Amino acid sequence: MNNDPLFHPGWIRFNEQRWGLTAEPLSFTPDKGDGWRLDTVLYRNHQGRLVTPPRNPHLPIAFQCASERPASRNRRKRLALTRLAEYLQQCEFGGSLSLSSVADDVRPFEWANMAARPRFTYHLDIATREDAIDPSARKKARKCRRLGYRCEVTEEYAAVADCLAGPEARKGFDYRLDAAELSRLAELMGPEHFVCFLARNAEGEAMGTRVCLFVPGGHALAWSAGMKTEAMKDGVNNLVAEEALDFFERQGCTVFDFIGANIAPVAEMKEAWGGRLVCHYTISQRGIRQLAREAYVTARTLMKRESK
């Protein structure tokens, strides 16, 4: 079983329809035997270049190994990622590619003359979360309940889209999702893989939301979240996160991926849930600009050493 919901056919179809891309599922295996297997899904734009689709936290990668011995597993994973890197080396990129944290050995891509940049997220072990979560996160959720808020699973996509507009207005970005797109994605993935949580205040007004993708028994991704400005001080985000974790525990999910921890205030908020800090990489082809930048950094480093 692939733990990553980004392998789901409905998600792949949504990316093709919404962004005008062509999906390219790939599988790599050894030339002989069946000691390992690597699966991924790449996407090409109209020019045939590889891209990470908008609103995709990463490109999914699954790695299977017939041996649990660390030496064998490390070697086979390196070989598998080398095969992927060799394939990518023959392609043209339309931008950087964000890889799943499964690709934790970035050396094959660097050896294939690609540049790698670390990015971060938090993975929370759902089964053991009670011992991991900071009491302050629970306290904010309790405050929210005392104020009369309640949280539910919903199919009211207009209310969800309205809450998502909150951070769009505050932070100046665009989720590029309206109620119709959310409804279409829900239809493509089904309730076994797509869920929206909606928090309402004591008056019944929708104030906060979280949209998640998940695999029962696998990973859950905190794909999109938003709350209205007037509810920020009430702990709505904490209430919705707590309800989501309870829901995913009932689905047998093992890991909750908070998706992104690269901005200081965001990282501070997410780290309170006690997840493990996880690194993944974006890779890009080394063009003239990238090579010039690396040469500049190297020259500055050498000049500083010589001046000491």
CSV table of C-alpha atoms in Angstrom, one decimal, residues 2-267:
chain,number,residue,atom,x,y,z
A,2,ASN,CA,1.2,3.5,-0.9
A,3,ASN,CA,0.9,5.6,2.3
A,4,ASP,CA,0.8,8.9,0.4
A,5,PRO,CA,-2.6,10.2,-0.8
A,6,LEU,CA,-0.9,12.1,-3.6
A,7,PHE,CA,-0.8,8.7,-5.4
A,8,HIS,CA,-4.6,8.6,-5.5
A,9,PRO,CA,-6.0,8.4,-9.1
A,10,GLY,CA,-8.5,11.1,-8.2
A,11,TRP,CA,-5.8,13.5,-7.0
A,12,ILE,CA,-3.8,12.8,-10.2
A,13,ARG,CA,-6.9,13.4,-12.3
A,14,PHE,CA,-7.6,16.7,-10.5
A,15,ASN,CA,-4.1,17.9,-11.2
A,16,GLU,CA,-4.5,17.1,-14.9
A,17,GLN,CA,-7.9,18.8,-15.2
A,18,ARG,CA,-7.3,21.8,-12.9
A,19,TRP,CA,-3.8,22.8,-14.1
A,20,GLY,CA,-3.7,21.4,-17.6
A,21,LEU,CA,-0.9,18.9,-17.0
A,22,THR,CA,-0.2,15.4,-18.1
A,23,ALA,CA,0.6,12.9,-15.3
A,24,GLU,CA,3.5,10.4,-15.8
A,25,PRO,CA,3.4,7.5,-13.3
A,26,LEU,CA,6.8,5.8,-13.2
A,27,SER,CA,8.1,2.6,-11.7
A,28,PHE,CA,11.8,1.6,-11.4
A,29,THR,CA,13.0,-1.9,-10.5
A,30,PRO,CA,16.5,-3.6,-10.7
A,31,ASP,CA,17.6,-5.0,-14.0
A,32,LYS,CA,17.6,-8.4,-12.3
A,33,GLY,CA,15.5,-9.7,-9.4
A,34,ASP,CA,12.9,-7.9,-7.3
A,35,GLY,CA,15.0,-6.6,-4.4
A,36,TRP,CA,13.5,-3.1,-4.6
A,37,ARG,CA,10.9,-0.9,-6.3
A,38,LEU,CA,10.5,2.8,-6.6
A,39,ASP,CA,7.2,4.4,-7.7
A,40,THR,CA,6.5,8.1,-8.4
A,41,VAL,CA,4.2,10.4,-10.3
A,42,LEU,CA,5.6,13.2,-12.4
A,43,TYR,CA,3.7,15.9,-14.2
A,44,ARG,CA,4.5,17.6,-17.6
A,45,ASN,CA,3.2,21.0,-18.7
A,46,HIS,CA,2.1,21.8,-22.3
A,47,GLN,CA,5.7,22.3,-23.3
A,48,GLY,CA,6.6,18.8,-22.1
A,49,ARG,CA,8.6,20.1,-19.1
A,50,LEU,CA,8.5,18.6,-15.7
A,51,VAL,CA,6.8,20.7,-13.0
A,52,THR,CA,5.4,20.4,-9.5
A,53,PRO,CA,1.7,21.2,-9.9
A,54,PRO,CA,0.4,24.2,-7.9
A,55,ARG,CA,-1.0,23.2,-4.5
A,56,ASN,CA,1.1,20.0,-4.4
A,57,PRO,CA,3.4,19.9,-1.4
A,58,HIS,CA,5.6,17.3,-3.1
A,59,LEU,CA,5.7,14.7,-5.8
A,60,PRO,CA,4.9,11.3,-4.2
A,61,ILE,CA,7.6,8.6,-4.0
A,62,ALA,CA,7.2,5.1,-2.6
A,63,PHE,CA,10.1,2.8,-2.0
A,64,GLN,CA,9.9,-0.9,-1.3
A,65,CYS,CA,12.8,-3.1,-0.3
A,66,ALA,CA,12.9,-6.8,0.2
A,67,SER,CA,15.5,-6.5,3.0
A,68,GLU,CA,15.2,-4.7,6.3
A,69,ARG,CA,19.0,-4.9,6.8
A,70,PRO,CA,20.2,-1.3,7.0
A,71,ALA,CA,23.2,-1.9,4.7
A,72,SER,CA,21.1,-3.5,2.0
A,73,ARG,CA,18.3,-1.0,2.3
A,74,ASN,CA,20.6,2.0,2.1
A,75,ARG,CA,22.4,0.6,-0.9
A,76,ARG,CA,19.2,-0.3,-2.7
A,77,LYS,CA,17.5,3.0,-2.0
A,78,ARG,CA,20.6,4.8,-3.4
A,79,LEU,CA,20.4,2.6,-6.5
A,80,ALA,CA,16.6,3.3,-6.9
A,81,LEU,CA,17.1,7.1,-6.4
A,82,THR,CA,20.0,7.0,-8.9
A,83,ARG,CA,17.6,5.5,-11.5
A,84,LEU,CA,15.2,8.3,-10.8
A,85,ALA,CA,17.9,10.9,-11.0
A,86,GLU,CA,19.2,9.5,-14.3
A,87,TYR,CA,15.7,9.7,-15.7
A,88,LEU,CA,15.2,13.3,-14.6
A,89,GLN,CA,18.6,14.2,-16.0
A,90,GLN,CA,17.2,13.5,-19.5
A,91,CYS,CA,14.2,15.7,-19.0
A,92,GLU,CA,13.7,19.5,-19.1
A,93,PHE,CA,12.3,21.1,-16.0
A,94,GLY,CA,9.7,23.9,-16.0
A,95,GLY,CA,10.6,24.8,-12.5
A,96,SER,CA,11.9,23.1,-9.4
A,97,LEU,CA,10.6,19.7,-8.4
A,98,SER,CA,9.5,19.2,-4.8
A,99,LEU,CA,10.2,15.6,-3.8
A,100,SER,CA,8.6,13.5,-1.1
A,101,SER,CA,10.6,13.0,2.1
A,102,VAL,CA,11.0,9.4,1.1
A,103,ALA,CA,13.8,10.7,-1.1
A,104,ASP,CA,16.0,11.4,1.9
A,105,ASP,CA,19.2,10.7,0.0
A,106,VAL,CA,19.8,13.7,-2.2
A,107,ARG,CA,23.3,12.7,-3.4
A,108,PRO,CA,22.1,10.9,-6.6
A,109,PHE,CA,20.5,14.1,-7.8
A,110,GLU,CA,23.6,16.2,-7.0
A,111,TRP,CA,25.7,13.6,-8.8
A,112,ALA,CA,23.4,14.1,-11.8
A,113,ASN,CA,24.3,17.8,-11.8
A,114,MET,CA,21.1,19.0,-10.1
A,115,ALA,CA,20.9,21.5,-7.2
A,116,ALA,CA,19.0,20.5,-4.1
A,117,ARG,CA,17.4,22.8,-1.5
A,118,PRO,CA,16.1,21.6,1.8
A,119,ARG,CA,12.5,22.2,2.9
A,120,PHE,CA,10.8,21.2,6.1
A,121,THR,CA,7.6,19.9,7.6
A,122,TYR,CA,6.4,18.1,10.7
A,123,HIS,CA,5.2,14.5,10.9
A,124,LEU,CA,3.2,13.7,14.0
A,125,ASP,CA,2.8,10.0,15.0
A,126,ILE,CA,-1.0,9.9,15.5
A,127,ALA,CA,-1.0,6.9,17.9
A,128,THR,CA,1.4,8.5,20.4
A,129,ARG,CA,0.4,12.1,20.0
A,130,GLU,CA,-1.0,12.5,23.6
A,131,ASP,CA,2.5,12.4,25.0
A,132,ALA,CA,3.9,14.7,22.3
A,133,ILE,CA,1.5,17.6,22.1
A,134,ASP,CA,2.4,20.7,24.1
A,135,PRO,CA,-0.2,21.5,26.8
A,136,SER,CA,-0.6,25.0,25.3
A,137,ALA,CA,-2.1,23.6,22.1
A,138,ARG,CA,-4.7,21.6,24.1
A,139,LYS,CA,-5.4,24.7,26.2
A,140,LYS,CA,-6.3,26.8,23.2
A,141,ALA,CA,-8.6,24.1,21.9
A,142,ARG,CA,-10.4,23.9,25.2
A,143,LYS,CA,-10.7,27.7,25.2
A,144,CYS,CA,-12.4,27.5,21.8
A,145,ARG,CA,-14.9,25.0,23.1
A,146,ARG,CA,-15.7,27.1,26.1
A,147,LEU,CA,-16.5,30.0,23.7
A,148,GLY,CA,-19.2,27.8,22.1
A,149,TYR,CA,-17.3,26.6,19.0
A,150,ARG,CA,-17.9,23.2,17.6
A,151,CYS,CA,-16.2,21.4,14.8
A,152,GLU,CA,-17.6,18.9,12.3
A,153,VAL,CA,-16.9,17.1,9.0
A,154,THR,CA,-18.7,19.0,6.3
A,155,GLU,CA,-19.6,19.0,2.6
A,156,GLU,CA,-20.5,22.7,2.7
A,157,TYR,CA,-17.8,23.7,0.3
A,158,ALA,CA,-18.9,27.3,0.0
A,159,ALA,CA,-18.4,27.8,3.8
A,160,VAL,CA,-15.0,26.1,3.5
A,161,ALA,CA,-13.9,28.3,0.6
A,162,ASP,CA,-15.1,31.4,2.6
A,163,CYS,CA,-12.8,30.4,5.5
A,164,LEU,CA,-9.9,29.7,3.2
A,165,ALA,CA,-10.3,33.3,2.0
A,166,GLY,CA,-9.2,34.5,5.5
A,167,PRO,CA,-5.4,33.8,5.1
A,168,GLU,CA,-5.6,34.8,1.4
A,169,ALA,CA,-6.7,38.3,2.4
A,170,ARG,CA,-4.3,38.6,5.4
A,171,LYS,CA,-1.2,37.2,3.7
A,172,GLY,CA,-1.8,38.1,0.1
A,173,PHE,CA,-1.8,34.7,-1.6
A,174,ASP,CA,-4.3,32.7,-3.5
A,175,TYR,CA,-5.3,29.1,-2.7
A,176,ARG,CA,-6.8,29.0,-6.2
A,177,LEU,CA,-9.7,26.9,-4.9
A,178,ASP,CA,-13.4,27.8,-4.9
A,179,ALA,CA,-16.3,25.8,-3.8
A,180,ALA,CA,-16.8,24.2,-7.2
A,181,GLU,CA,-13.1,23.0,-7.2
A,182,LEU,CA,-13.4,21.6,-3.7
A,183,SER,CA,-16.6,19.8,-4.6
A,184,ARG,CA,-15.0,18.3,-7.8
A,185,LEU,CA,-11.9,17.2,-5.8
A,186,ALA,CA,-14.2,15.6,-3.2
A,187,GLU,CA,-16.0,13.7,-5.9
A,188,LEU,CA,-12.8,12.5,-7.6
A,189,MET,CA,-11.2,11.3,-4.3
A,190,GLY,CA,-14.2,10.2,-2.4
A,191,PRO,CA,-14.9,10.5,1.4
A,192,GLU,CA,-12.3,7.7,2.1
A,193,HIS,CA,-9.5,10.0,1.0
A,194,PHE,CA,-10.8,13.6,1.1
A,195,VAL,CA,-12.3,15.4,4.1
A,196,CYS,CA,-13.1,19.0,5.2
A,197,PHE,CA,-13.4,20.1,8.8
A,198,LEU,CA,-15.4,23.2,9.6
A,199,ALA,CA,-15.5,25.1,12.9
A,200,ARG,CA,-18.6,27.2,13.8
A,201,ASN,CA,-18.9,29.7,16.5
A,202,ALA,CA,-21.8,29.8,19.1
A,203,GLU,CA,-24.0,31.7,16.5
A,204,GLY,CA,-23.4,28.9,13.9
A,205,GLU,CA,-21.2,31.0,11.7
A,206,ALA,CA,-18.3,29.2,9.9
A,207,MET,CA,-15.1,30.5,11.3
A,208,GLY,CA,-12.3,28.1,10.5
A,209,THR,CA,-11.5,25.1,8.3
A,210,ARG,CA,-9.0,22.5,7.4
A,211,VAL,CA,-9.0,20.5,4.2
A,212,CYS,CA,-7.1,17.2,4.3
A,213,LEU,CA,-6.1,14.3,2.0
A,214,PHE,CA,-5.5,10.9,3.6
A,215,VAL,CA,-5.1,7.2,3.1
A,216,PRO,CA,-6.8,5.0,5.7
A,217,GLY,CA,-4.0,3.2,7.5
A,218,GLY,CA,-1.5,5.6,5.9
A,219,HIS,CA,-0.7,9.3,6.0
A,220,ALA,CA,-3.0,12.3,6.4
A,221,LEU,CA,-1.9,15.6,4.8
A,222,ALA,CA,-3.0,19.0,6.2
A,223,TRP,CA,-3.5,20.2,2.7
A,224,SER,CA,-5.2,23.6,3.2
A,225,ALA,CA,-6.3,25.6,6.3
A,226,GLY,CA,-7.9,28.9,6.9
A,227,MET,CA,-9.8,30.9,9.5
A,228,LYS,CA,-11.4,34.3,9.6
A,229,THR,CA,-9.5,37.1,11.1
A,230,GLU,CA,-12.0,37.7,13.9
A,231,ALA,CA,-11.6,34.1,15.1
A,232,MET,CA,-7.8,34.0,15.2
A,233,LYS,CA,-7.6,34.8,19.0
A,234,ASP,CA,-10.2,32.1,19.9
A,235,GLY,CA,-8.0,29.1,19.2
A,236,VAL,CA,-10.0,27.9,16.2
A,237,ASN,CA,-6.9,26.5,14.5
A,238,ASN,CA,-6.2,24.3,17.5
A,239,LEU,CA,-9.7,23.1,17.8
A,240,VAL,CA,-9.9,22.0,14.1
A,241,ALA,CA,-6.4,20.3,14.3
A,242,GLU,CA,-7.5,18.4,17.4
A,243,GLU,CA,-10.7,17.2,15.8
A,244,ALA,CA,-8.8,16.2,12.7
A,245,LEU,CA,-6.3,14.1,14.6
A,246,ASP,CA,-9.2,12.3,16.4
A,247,PHE,CA,-10.8,11.7,13.0
A,248,PHE,CA,-7.7,10.3,11.5
A,249,GLU,CA,-7.0,8.0,14.5
A,250,ARG,CA,-10.4,6.5,13.8
A,251,GLN,CA,-9.4,6.0,10.1
A,252,GLY,CA,-6.3,4.1,11.3
A,253,CYS,CA,-3.9,6.7,9.9
A,254,THR,CA,-0.4,6.6,11.2
A,255,VAL,CA,1.2,10.0,10.4
A,256,PHE,CA,-0.3,13.5,10.2
A,257,ASP,CA,1.9,15.7,7.9
A,258,PHE,CA,1.4,19.4,8.8
A,259,ILE,CA,2.7,20.4,5.3
A,260,GLY,CA,5.4,23.0,5.6
A,261,ALA,CA,7.4,24.6,8.4
A,262,ASN,CA,9.6,27.0,6.5
A,263,ILE,CA,8.2,30.3,7.7
A,264,ALA,CA,9.1,31.2,11.3
A,265,PRO,CA,5.6,32.0,12.7
A,266,VAL,CA,4.2,28.9,10.9
A,267,ALA,CA,6.9,26.7,12.3
